[in-house]
Coordinates of C-alpha atoms (C1' of nucleotides) in Angstrom, one line a residue:
Chain F
M12 CA -14.7 24.0 8.0
Q13 CA -13.2 27.4 8.6
Y14 CA -11.6 25.5 11.3
Y15 CA -9.2 23.9 8.9
A16 CA -8.7 26.9 6.7
V17 CA -5.3 27.8 8.1
F18 CA -4.0 24.4 7.4
A19 CA -5.7 24.0 4.1
K20 CA -2.5 24.2 2.2
Y21 CA -1.2 21.2 4.1
N22 CA -4.3 19.1 3.4
L23 CA -4.1 19.9 -0.3
V24 CA -0.7 18.4 -0.6
L25 CA -1.7 15.4 1.4
F26 CA -4.2 14.4 -1.3
N27 CA -1.6 14.0 -4.0
F28 CA -1.5 10.4 -2.9
D29 CA -3.9 8.2 -4.8
F30 CA -4.1 5.8 -1.9
M31 CA -3.5 6.5 1.6
L32 CA -2.2 3.7 3.8
K33 CA -4.1 3.2 7.0
E34 CA -0.9 4.1 8.9
E35 CA -0.8 7.5 7.1
R36 CA -4.4 8.2 7.9
K37 CA -3.8 7.5 11.5
Q38 CA -0.8 9.7 11.5
F39 CA -2.8 12.5 9.9
I40 CA -5.5 12.2 12.5
L41 CA -2.9 12.4 15.3
N42 CA -1.5 15.4 13.6
E43 CA -4.9 17.2 13.5
V44 CA -5.5 16.3 17.1
R45 CA -2.2 17.6 18.2
I46 CA -2.7 20.9 16.4
H47 CA -6.3 21.5 17.2
S48 CA -6.7 19.6 20.4
R49 CA -9.9 18.2 19.1
V50 CA -11.3 16.8 15.9
L51 CA -14.7 15.7 14.7
L52 CA -15.2 12.4 12.9
T53 CA -17.2 14.0 10.2
D54 CA -14.5 16.6 9.4
L55 CA -11.8 14.0 9.3
A56 CA -13.9 11.8 7.0
S57 CA -14.4 14.5 4.5
L58 CA -10.8 15.6 4.7
L59 CA -9.5 12.1 4.2
K60 CA -12.2 11.2 1.8
V61 CA -13.1 8.0 3.6
S62 CA -16.3 6.9 5.3
V63 CA -17.0 8.0 8.9
D64 CA -16.9 4.3 9.9
T65 CA -13.3 4.0 8.7
V66 CA -12.3 7.1 10.7
R67 CA -14.1 5.8 13.7
R68 CA -12.2 2.5 13.4
D69 CA -8.9 4.4 13.1
I70 CA -9.7 6.5 16.1
K71 CA -10.7 3.5 18.1
E72 CA -7.3 1.9 17.4
L73 CA -5.5 5.1 18.2
D74 CA -7.4 5.3 21.5
K75 CA -6.4 1.8 22.3
E76 CA -2.8 2.7 21.6
N77 CA -3.2 5.6 24.0
K78 CA -2.4 8.2 21.4
L79 CA -5.6 10.2 21.8
K80 CA -8.9 10.0 23.6
K81 CA -11.9 9.0 21.7
V82 CA -15.1 10.9 22.6
H83 CA -18.6 11.0 21.3
G84 CA -18.4 12.6 17.9
G85 CA -14.6 12.8 17.6
A86 CA -11.4 12.7 19.6
V87 CA -9.4 15.0 21.8
S88 CA -5.7 15.1 22.5
L89 CA -4.4 13.4 25.7
G90 CA -3.5 15.6 28.6
F91 CA -5.0 18.8 27.2
D92 CA -7.5 20.8 29.1
Y93 CA -10.2 18.2 28.2
Y94 CA -8.6 15.3 29.8
H95 CA -10.8 15.1 32.8
I96 CA -13.7 17.1 31.6
P97 CA -17.0 15.5 30.5
S98 CA -16.9 14.8 26.9
H99 CA -19.8 17.0 26.0
Q100 CA -17.6 19.9 26.3
V101 CA -15.9 18.9 23.0
Y102 CA -19.0 20.3 21.5
S103 CA -18.6 23.6 23.1
I104 CA -17.0 25.2 20.0
E105 CA -20.0 27.5 19.5
K106 CA -19.9 28.6 23.1
K107 CA -16.2 29.3 22.9
A108 CA -16.7 31.2 19.7
A109 CA -19.3 33.3 21.4
I110 CA -16.9 34.0 24.2
A111 CA -14.2 34.9 21.8
E112 CA -16.4 37.4 20.0
K113 CA -17.2 39.1 23.3
A114 CA -13.5 39.1 24.2
I115 CA -12.6 40.8 21.0
H116 CA -14.6 43.9 22.0
L117 CA -12.3 44.4 24.9
L118 CA -9.3 44.9 22.6
K119 CA -8.1 48.2 21.4
D120 CA -5.4 49.1 18.9
G121 CA -2.0 49.3 20.3
Q122 CA -2.6 47.1 23.4
V123 CA -0.2 44.5 24.7
I124 CA -1.9 41.3 25.8
L125 CA -1.1 37.9 27.2
L126 CA -2.8 34.8 26.0
S127 CA -2.6 31.6 27.9
G128 CA -3.2 28.2 26.2
G129 CA -6.5 26.5 25.8
T130 CA -9.1 26.2 23.1
T131 CA -11.1 29.3 24.1
N132 CA -8.0 31.5 23.6
L133 CA -7.2 29.6 20.4
E134 CA -10.7 30.5 19.2
L135 CA -10.0 34.1 20.2
A136 CA -6.7 34.1 18.3
K137 CA -8.4 32.8 15.2
R138 CA -11.0 35.5 15.3
L139 CA -8.9 38.5 15.9
P140 CA -9.7 41.1 13.2
H141 CA -7.0 41.6 10.7
K142 CA -7.0 45.3 11.1
L143 CA -6.4 45.2 14.9
H144 CA -2.8 46.2 15.9
L145 CA -1.7 44.2 18.9
T146 CA 1.3 42.8 20.7
C147 CA 0.6 39.3 21.9
F148 CA 2.6 37.3 24.3
T149 CA 1.8 33.6 24.5
P150 CA 3.3 30.4 25.8
S151 CA 1.2 28.3 23.4
L152 CA 2.6 26.9 20.2
S153 CA -0.8 26.5 18.5
I154 CA -1.9 30.0 19.4
A155 CA 1.4 31.5 18.2
I156 CA 1.0 29.8 14.9
Q157 CA -2.5 31.0 14.6
L158 CA -1.5 34.5 15.4
L159 CA 1.2 34.5 12.7
S160 CA -1.5 34.9 10.1
K161 CA -2.6 38.2 11.6
K162 CA -0.7 40.9 9.7
N163 CA -0.9 43.5 12.4
V164 CA -0.3 41.4 15.4
E165 CA 3.2 41.2 16.8
V166 CA 3.8 37.8 18.3
I167 CA 6.1 37.3 21.2
F168 CA 6.6 33.7 22.3
I169 CA 7.4 32.9 25.8
G170 CA 10.2 30.4 25.6
G171 CA 11.2 27.6 27.8
R172 CA 10.6 23.9 28.1
V173 CA 7.6 22.8 26.2
S174 CA 5.2 20.5 27.9
K175 CA 4.2 17.6 25.6
D176 CA 0.8 17.3 27.2
S177 CA -0.4 20.8 27.0
Q178 CA 1.8 22.1 24.2
I179 CA 2.7 25.2 26.1
T180 CA 6.0 26.3 27.6
V181 CA 6.4 25.9 31.4
G182 CA 9.2 26.0 33.9
G183 CA 11.6 28.6 35.2
S184 CA 12.7 30.1 32.0
A185 CA 9.1 30.9 31.0
I186 CA 8.3 32.3 34.4
N187 CA 11.4 34.4 34.2
M188 CA 10.5 35.9 30.9
L189 CA 7.1 36.7 32.3
S190 CA 8.6 38.5 35.3
E191 CA 10.1 41.0 32.9
I192 CA 6.8 42.2 31.3
K193 CA 3.7 44.0 32.4
V194 CA 0.9 43.8 29.8
D195 CA -2.5 45.5 29.6
L196 CA -4.7 42.5 29.5
C197 CA -4.3 38.8 30.2
F198 CA -6.8 36.3 28.9
L199 CA -6.3 33.4 31.3
G200 CA -8.0 30.3 30.0
T201 CA -8.8 28.0 32.9
N202 CA -10.1 24.6 33.8
S203 CA -12.1 25.6 36.8
I204 CA -13.5 28.7 38.3
H205 CA -15.2 28.8 41.6
P206 CA -16.9 31.8 43.4
R207 CA -15.0 31.1 46.7
D208 CA -11.8 29.5 45.5
G209 CA -11.2 31.3 42.3
L210 CA -9.1 29.6 39.6
T211 CA -7.8 26.1 40.1
E212 CA -5.8 23.7 37.9
F213 CA -4.7 20.0 38.1
D214 CA -1.2 20.5 36.7
W215 CA 1.3 22.0 39.1
E216 CA 3.6 23.4 36.5
I217 CA 0.8 25.1 34.7
V218 CA -0.4 26.6 38.0
Q219 CA 3.0 28.2 38.4
L220 CA 3.0 29.6 34.9
K221 CA -0.5 31.1 35.3
K222 CA 0.5 32.7 38.6
A223 CA 3.3 34.4 36.8
M224 CA 1.0 35.5 34.1
I225 CA -1.3 37.1 36.6
H226 CA 1.6 39.0 38.1
S227 CA 2.6 40.3 34.7
S228 CA -0.8 41.8 33.8
K229 CA -2.7 44.9 34.9
K230 CA -6.0 43.2 34.2
I231 CA -7.1 39.6 34.3
I232 CA -9.9 38.3 32.1
S233 CA -11.2 34.8 32.5
P234 CA -13.0 33.4 29.5
S235 CA -14.9 30.4 30.7
I236 CA -17.7 28.3 29.3
S237 CA -20.6 27.9 31.8
E238 CA -19.8 24.2 32.4
K239 CA -16.7 25.2 34.2
L240 CA -18.5 27.6 36.6
G241 CA -18.3 26.4 40.2
S242 CA -15.9 23.5 39.5
L243 CA -12.7 22.9 41.5
Q244 CA -9.3 21.3 40.9
R245 CA -6.4 20.3 43.1
Y246 CA -4.2 23.4 42.9
K247 CA -5.1 27.0 43.4
I248 CA -4.0 29.7 40.9
C249 CA -5.6 32.7 42.4
G250 CA -8.6 33.9 44.4
P251 CA -11.7 35.4 42.8
E252 CA -10.6 38.9 43.8
E253 CA -7.8 38.8 41.3
I254 CA -10.2 38.4 38.4
D255 CA -11.3 41.6 36.7
I256 CA -13.6 40.3 34.0
L257 CA -15.4 37.0 33.6
I258 CA -16.6 36.2 30.1
T259 CA -19.0 33.3 29.5
E260 CA -21.3 32.4 26.6
L261 CA -24.3 33.3 28.9
E262 CA -26.1 36.6 29.2
P263 CA -24.7 38.6 32.2
W264 CA -28.0 38.3 34.0
D265 CA -28.2 34.5 33.7
S266 CA -29.0 32.8 37.0
K267 CA -26.0 30.5 36.6
L268 CA -23.8 33.6 37.1
E269 CA -25.6 34.5 40.4
P270 CA -22.7 33.2 42.7
F271 CA -20.3 35.5 40.8
K272 CA -22.1 38.7 41.4
N273 CA -21.0 40.9 44.2
L274 CA -17.4 39.7 43.8
N275 CA -16.3 42.9 42.1
I276 CA -16.0 40.9 38.9
Q277 CA -17.3 42.4 35.7
L278 CA -19.5 39.9 34.0
L279 CA -19.7 39.7 30.2
Chain U
M8 CA 0.2 5.1 -18.9
Q9 CA 0.1 4.0 -15.4
Y10 CA 3.7 3.0 -15.8
Y11 CA 4.8 6.6 -16.5
A12 CA 2.7 7.9 -13.7
V13 CA 4.5 5.7 -11.3
F14 CA 7.8 6.5 -12.9
A15 CA 7.3 10.2 -12.4
K16 CA 6.4 9.7 -8.8
Y17 CA 9.5 7.7 -7.9
N18 CA 13.0 8.4 -9.1
L19 CA 14.4 5.3 -10.5
V20 CA 18.1 5.1 -11.0
L21 CA 19.0 1.5 -11.1
F22 CA 17.4 0.4 -14.3
N23 CA 20.7 -0.1 -16.1
F24 CA 20.5 -3.7 -14.9
D25 CA 18.2 -6.1 -16.6
F26 CA 18.0 -7.9 -13.5
M27 CA 18.5 -6.9 -9.9
L28 CA 19.9 -8.8 -7.1
K29 CA 17.9 -9.2 -4.0
E30 CA 20.3 -7.0 -2.1
E31 CA 20.0 -4.3 -4.7
R32 CA 16.3 -4.5 -4.6
K33 CA 16.2 -4.2 -0.8
Q34 CA 18.6 -1.2 -1.0
F35 CA 16.3 0.4 -3.5
I36 CA 13.3 -0.2 -1.4
L37 CA 15.0 1.4 1.6
N38 CA 15.9 4.3 -0.5
E39 CA 12.3 4.9 -1.6
V40 CA 11.1 4.6 1.9
R41 CA 13.7 7.0 3.1
I42 CA 12.7 9.6 0.5
H43 CA 9.0 9.2 0.5
S44 CA 8.4 8.0 4.0
R45 CA 6.0 5.4 2.6
V46 CA 5.7 3.0 -0.3
L47 CA 3.1 0.7 -1.7
L48 CA 3.8 -2.9 -2.5
T49 CA 2.2 -2.6 -5.9
D50 CA 4.2 0.4 -6.9
L51 CA 7.4 -1.3 -5.9
A52 CA 6.5 -4.4 -7.8
S53 CA 5.9 -2.6 -11.0
L54 CA 9.0 -0.4 -10.6
L55 CA 11.2 -3.3 -9.9
K56 CA 9.5 -5.6 -12.4
V57 CA 9.1 -8.4 -9.9
S58 CA 6.0 -10.0 -8.4
V59 CA 4.3 -8.5 -5.5
D60 CA 5.1 -11.5 -3.5
T61 CA 8.8 -11.0 -3.9
V62 CA 8.6 -7.4 -2.8
R63 CA 6.5 -8.6 0.1
R64 CA 9.2 -11.0 1.1
D65 CA 11.9 -8.3 0.8
I66 CA 9.9 -6.0 3.0
K67 CA 9.3 -8.7 5.5
E68 CA 13.0 -9.2 5.8
L69 CA 13.7 -5.5 6.0
D70 CA 11.1 -5.2 8.7
K71 CA 12.7 -8.0 10.6
E72 CA 16.0 -6.2 10.2
N73 CA 14.4 -3.1 11.7
K74 CA 15.1 -1.0 8.6
L75 CA 11.5 -0.1 8.1
K76 CA 8.0 -0.8 9.3
K77 CA 5.8 -3.1 7.3
V78 CA 2.1 -2.2 7.1
H79 CA -0.8 -3.6 5.3
G80 CA -0.3 -2.6 1.7
G81 CA 3.2 -1.3 1.9
A82 CA 5.8 0.0 4.3
V83 CA 6.5 3.2 6.1
S84 CA 9.7 4.6 7.4
L85 CA 10.6 4.0 11.0
G86 CA 10.5 7.7 11.9
F87 CA 7.1 8.0 10.4
D88 CA 5.4 9.2 13.4
Y89 CA 5.5 12.8 12.5
Y90 CA 3.3 15.6 11.4
H91 CA 2.6 15.5 7.7
I92 CA 3.8 18.8 6.6
P93 CA 3.7 19.2 2.8
S94 CA 6.6 17.8 1.0
H95 CA 5.8 19.1 -2.4
Q96 CA 5.8 22.7 -1.6
V97 CA 9.2 22.4 -0.1
Y98 CA 12.0 22.9 -2.5
S99 CA 14.3 19.9 -3.1
I100 CA 12.6 17.8 -0.5
E101 CA 14.4 14.7 -1.5
K102 CA 17.8 16.2 -1.2
K103 CA 16.9 17.6 2.1
A104 CA 15.7 14.2 3.2
A105 CA 19.0 12.6 2.2
I106 CA 20.9 15.3 4.2
A107 CA 18.7 14.7 7.2
E108 CA 19.4 11.0 7.2
K109 CA 23.1 11.7 7.2
A110 CA 22.7 14.2 10.0
I111 CA 20.9 11.7 12.2
H112 CA 24.0 9.6 12.3
L113 CA 25.8 12.4 14.1
L114 CA 23.4 12.2 17.0
K115 CA 24.0 10.3 20.2
D116 CA 21.8 9.6 23.2
G117 CA 21.8 12.3 25.8
Q118 CA 23.1 15.1 23.6
V119 CA 21.9 18.7 23.8
I120 CA 21.4 20.2 20.3
L121 CA 20.3 23.4 18.7
L122 CA 18.2 23.4 15.6
S123 CA 17.8 26.6 13.6
G124 CA 14.8 27.0 11.3
G125 CA 14.6 25.9 7.7
T126 CA 13.1 23.0 5.9
T127 CA 16.2 20.9 6.0
N128 CA 16.1 21.0 9.8
L129 CA 12.4 20.4 9.8
E130 CA 13.1 17.3 7.8
L131 CA 15.7 16.3 10.4
A132 CA 13.2 16.8 13.2
K133 CA 10.7 14.7 11.5
R134 CA 13.1 11.8 11.0
L135 CA 14.6 11.7 14.5
P136 CA 14.3 8.1 15.7
H137 CA 11.9 7.7 18.5
K138 CA 14.3 5.9 20.7
L139 CA 16.8 8.7 20.7
H140 CA 17.0 10.8 23.9
L141 CA 17.8 14.4 23.2
T142 CA 17.4 17.9 24.4
C143 CA 16.6 20.2 21.6
F144 CA 16.6 24.0 21.6
T145 CA 15.0 25.7 18.7
P146 CA 13.6 29.1 17.8
S147 CA 11.3 27.6 15.1
L148 CA 7.6 27.0 15.7
S149 CA 7.2 24.3 13.1
I150 CA 10.2 22.4 14.3
A151 CA 9.1 22.7 17.9
I152 CA 5.7 21.2 17.0
Q153 CA 7.4 18.5 15.1
L154 CA 9.6 17.6 18.0
L155 CA 6.6 17.3 20.4
S156 CA 5.7 14.0 18.8
K157 CA 9.1 12.5 19.8
K158 CA 8.7 10.9 23.1
N159 CA 12.3 11.1 24.2
V160 CA 13.1 14.5 23.0
E161 CA 12.9 17.4 25.5
V162 CA 11.9 20.5 23.6
I163 CA 13.0 23.9 24.8
F164 CA 11.7 26.8 22.8
I165 CA 13.8 29.9 22.4
G166 CA 11.3 32.6 23.1
G167 CA 11.0 36.2 21.8
R168 CA 9.5 38.1 19.0
V169 CA 8.3 35.8 16.2
S170 CA 9.2 36.9 12.7
K171 CA 6.2 36.4 10.4
D172 CA 8.3 35.7 7.3
S173 CA 10.5 33.0 8.7
Q174 CA 8.3 31.8 11.6
I175 CA 11.2 31.8 13.9
T176 CA 11.9 33.9 17.0
V177 CA 14.4 36.7 16.6
G178 CA 15.5 39.7 18.5
G179 CA 17.2 40.5 21.8
S180 CA 15.2 38.2 24.0
A181 CA 16.0 35.2 21.9
I182 CA 19.7 36.2 21.7
N183 CA 19.7 36.6 25.4
M184 CA 18.4 33.2 26.0
L185 CA 21.0 31.8 23.7
S186 CA 23.7 33.5 25.6
E187 CA 22.9 31.3 28.6
I188 CA 23.4 28.0 27.0
K189 CA 26.2 25.9 25.5
V190 CA 25.1 22.9 23.5
D191 CA 26.9 20.0 21.9
L192 CA 25.8 20.4 18.3
C193 CA 24.2 23.2 16.3
F194 CA 22.5 22.4 13.0
L195 CA 22.6 25.7 11.3
G196 CA 20.4 25.8 8.3
T197 CA 21.5 28.4 5.9
N198 CA 20.7 30.3 2.7
S199 CA 24.2 30.5 1.3
I200 CA 27.5 29.0 1.9
H201 CA 30.7 30.1 0.2
P202 CA 34.2 28.7 0.5
R203 CA 35.8 32.1 1.1
D204 CA 33.0 34.1 2.9
G205 CA 31.3 31.3 4.8
L206 CA 27.7 31.6 5.8
T207 CA 25.7 34.6 4.6
E208 CA 22.0 35.7 4.9
F209 CA 19.8 38.5 3.6
D210 CA 17.9 39.1 6.7
W211 CA 19.8 41.2 9.3
E212 CA 17.8 39.9 12.3
I213 CA 18.3 36.3 11.4
V214 CA 22.0 36.9 11.0
Q215 CA 22.1 38.2 14.6
L216 CA 20.2 35.1 15.8
K217 CA 22.5 32.7 14.0
K218 CA 25.6 34.4 15.2
A219 CA 24.3 33.9 18.7
M220 CA 23.6 30.3 17.9
I221 CA 27.1 29.8 16.8
H222 CA 28.4 31.2 20.1
S223 CA 26.2 28.8 22.0
S224 CA 27.5 25.7 20.5
K225 CA 30.6 23.6 20.7
K226 CA 30.3 22.3 17.1
I227 CA 28.6 23.8 14.1
I228 CA 27.1 21.6 11.4
S229 CA 25.9 23.1 8.2
P230 CA 23.3 21.1 6.3
S231 CA 23.1 22.5 2.8
I232 CA 21.8 21.4 -0.5
S233 CA 24.3 21.6 -3.3
E234 CA 22.4 24.5 -5.0
K235 CA 23.5 26.7 -2.2
L236 CA 27.2 25.9 -2.4
G237 CA 29.2 28.9 -3.5
S238 CA 26.3 31.4 -3.2
L239 CA 26.4 34.7 -1.4
Q240 CA 24.0 37.0 0.4
R241 CA 24.3 40.5 1.8
Y242 CA 25.2 39.9 5.4
K243 CA 27.8 37.6 6.9
I244 CA 27.1 35.2 9.7
C245 CA 30.5 33.6 10.0
G246 CA 33.5 32.6 8.1
P247 CA 34.1 29.0 6.8
E248 CA 36.6 28.4 9.6
E249 CA 33.7 28.3 12.1
I250 CA 32.0 25.4 10.4
D251 CA 32.9 22.0 11.6
I252 CA 30.9 19.7 9.4
L253 CA 29.2 20.4 6.0
I254 CA 26.5 18.0 5.0
T255 CA 25.2 17.9 1.5
E256 CA 23.2 15.4 -0.5
L257 CA 26.3 14.7 -2.6
E258 CA 28.9 12.1 -2.0
P259 CA 31.9 13.6 -0.1
W260 CA 34.2 13.2 -3.1
D261 CA 31.9 15.0 -5.5
S262 CA 33.7 17.6 -7.6
K263 CA 31.2 20.3 -6.6
L264 CA 32.6 20.0 -3.1
E265 CA 36.2 20.6 -4.3
P266 CA 36.3 24.3 -3.1
F267 CA 35.4 23.2 0.4
K268 CA 38.2 20.8 0.8
N269 CA 41.3 21.9 2.7
L270 CA 39.2 24.3 4.8
N271 CA 39.3 22.0 7.8
I272 CA 35.7 21.2 7.3
Q273 CA 34.5 17.6 7.5
L274 CA 32.4 16.8 4.5
L275 CA 29.5 14.3 4.7
Chain Y
dG7 C1' -39.5 12.3 26.2
dC8 C1' -38.2 13.4 21.4
dA9 C1' -35.7 13.9 17.3
dA10 C1' -31.2 14.0 15.4
dA11 C1' -26.7 12.5 15.5
dA12 C1' -23.4 9.1 16.5
dA13 C1' -22.0 4.4 17.7
dC14 C1' -22.3 -0.2 16.9
dA15 C1' -23.0 -4.8 14.8
dG16 C1' -23.1 -7.5 11.0
dC17 C1' -22.5 -8.3 6.1
dA18 C1' -20.4 -8.0 1.3
dT19 C1' -16.6 -7.1 -1.4
dA20 C1' -12.2 -6.1 -2.8
dA21 C1' -7.5 -5.8 -1.7
dT22 C1' -3.7 -7.7 0.5
dA23 C1' -1.2 -11.5 3.1
dC24 C1' 0.2 -16.1 3.7
dT25 C1' 1.2 -21.0 2.5
dG26 C1' 2.9 -24.7 -0.1
dC27 C1' 4.8 -26.0 -4.3
dA28 C1' 7.1 -26.1 -8.7
dC29 C1' 10.6 -24.1 -11.3
dT30 C1' 15.0 -21.6 -12.0
dT31 C1' 19.4 -19.9 -10.6
dT32 C1' 23.3 -19.8 -7.6
dT33 C1' 26.7 -21.9 -4.8
dC34 C1' 30.1 -25.0 -3.8
dA35 C1' 32.4 -29.4 -2.7
dG36 C1' 34.5 -33.1 -5.0
Chain D
dC21 C1' 33.4 -29.4 -14.7
dT22 C1' 29.5 -31.4 -12.5
dG23 C1' 25.7 -32.4 -9.7
dA24 C1' 23.3 -31.7 -5.5
dA25 C1' 21.9 -28.6 -2.0
dA26 C1' 20.4 -24.0 -1.1
dA27 C1' 18.4 -19.8 -2.3
dG28 C1' 15.3 -17.1 -5.0
dT29 C1' 11.1 -16.4 -7.5
dG30 C1' 6.4 -16.7 -9.2
dC31 C1' 1.9 -18.8 -9.0
dA32 C1' -2.5 -20.7 -7.2
dG33 C1' -5.5 -21.3 -3.6
dT34 C1' -6.8 -19.9 0.9
dA35 C1' -6.9 -16.8 4.9
dT36 C1' -7.0 -12.3 6.7
dT37 C1' -7.7 -7.4 6.6
dA38 C1' -9.7 -3.1 5.2
dT39 C1' -13.6 -0.6 4.0
dG40 C1' -18.2 0.9 3.0
dC41 C1' -23.1 0.0 3.6
dT42 C1' -27.5 -1.2 6.1
dG43 C1' -30.2 -1.4 9.8
dT44 C1' -30.5 -1.1 14.8
dT45 C1' -29.2 0.8 19.4
dT46 C1' -27.3 4.4 22.2
dT47 C1' -26.2 9.1 23.2
dT48 C1' -27.1 13.9 23.2
dG49 C1' -29.2 18.4 23.3
dC50 C1' -33.4 20.5 23.8

DNA sequence: GCAAAAACAGCATAATACTGCACTTTTCAG
DNA sequence: CTGAAAAGTGCAGTATTATGCTGTTTTTGC
């Protein structure tokens, strides 16, 4: 439930209502989905103080209205990274948390970093130690908001047109801004990583943005849950040689990582 | 007991009449919906001292007139599809809601507008009708997120360093981006407005940003609750002559607005 | 495969919505 | 001013919806 801690103040107010209309509940659910990209039925039920069945019915309707995608155990936002990924990945929170913890060890006081969108990076943003001094560039609204609560992190938002699907800025203006910076590290969340073809994406605009991010960074770190290893999408972001560090939830010697050895990529 | 609870929750102004005409009732209902975004049939019935059936019929008509949306158990405002950000912790939420409603009437399809931060503008963002086609520039994270739920609104975020206090971007990069645009309208939320000294702020960086916003817009609209009228802060943003329209929750002929007449400012 | 979690189906209950009708008030032509 | 038509309101009975609960089936992770 730490998950909701940041927004606890909002939820509190919400419950000043004695009754909540169904419509309000649905709106609240959509809100949660938009902010967190994923929600669990059980969390929603306890937040809204209704039974899981009711939440399930609400989500079923919202799904039918094409406002979100219902998955086993919860719901995910439309068009986000999850869109075309098997639903079991919704449960990968623990894996992502493990990745985030490893990633934190790469950070040092005073560094300037770049965080792409995606839930793994969101997890990283949440878990940044409060005492760490950083300057973070990001094109993701949810990550920016998350980072605002870190006292010693300077947040610089990459402006431009905001894509409704992915909730990150895309387009020329963002790429332009990226062209003016050179950061120490870039945590490049990705949909697919392949030992031969490197990073790939299905959204053309996001590909352009990520390419620009790569050019703006001295070092590229790819946090990726093991399910994504070896998968491929339509458009190429960069070859495997561009990636400096690959972080998964696995141990570095795990056999699933075999294809990524001897590629001059550091495995964590 | 219950009566007083309800009384406290809604602000009832029209009880001078023993007896209310249907039109007055409908007007009252609309007002409640406008302020609270949602109402319950049962609450309205006890407030208006009529049967639930009557309220139901009223709401049915209002729904048919497209003034609100009827839902099981009550009604919600048409622009209800927004993130539920706490209304109680926001100061003077009802006045700000009234201002936002007036502001919406200034908007036309196809316009390009600039929204500064602040809760009044957040309220405006929430209440934008879904069918309105707009391009919105904003340096505020919460407003950007709010706007993402509006299907026909293109959101362009003004990037740069994000101020932790105000949760908006400030600094050179933001000002730079502003220098490249010229929008139709700018809704410039403000801390203080004075008939002689115009708009003032206490935060130097925000002053710089707002100055840039003024230069980037053909028309400046200042939404301001009446408490702020006549107040002053340390730094000046602009003189009163720069303001085109002043929107308050008051009627335009209210005596509190007297000092702002004859300044070539349109009062709404 | 197994155990746990989640989804589903069906049922019971309470709240809300609708319908028709009787009664009151308003409107308005003559 | 008057009376009839029209509009407005409340009520009772019925229909529909919303919700939680129980027991069963399916999915999931190991």
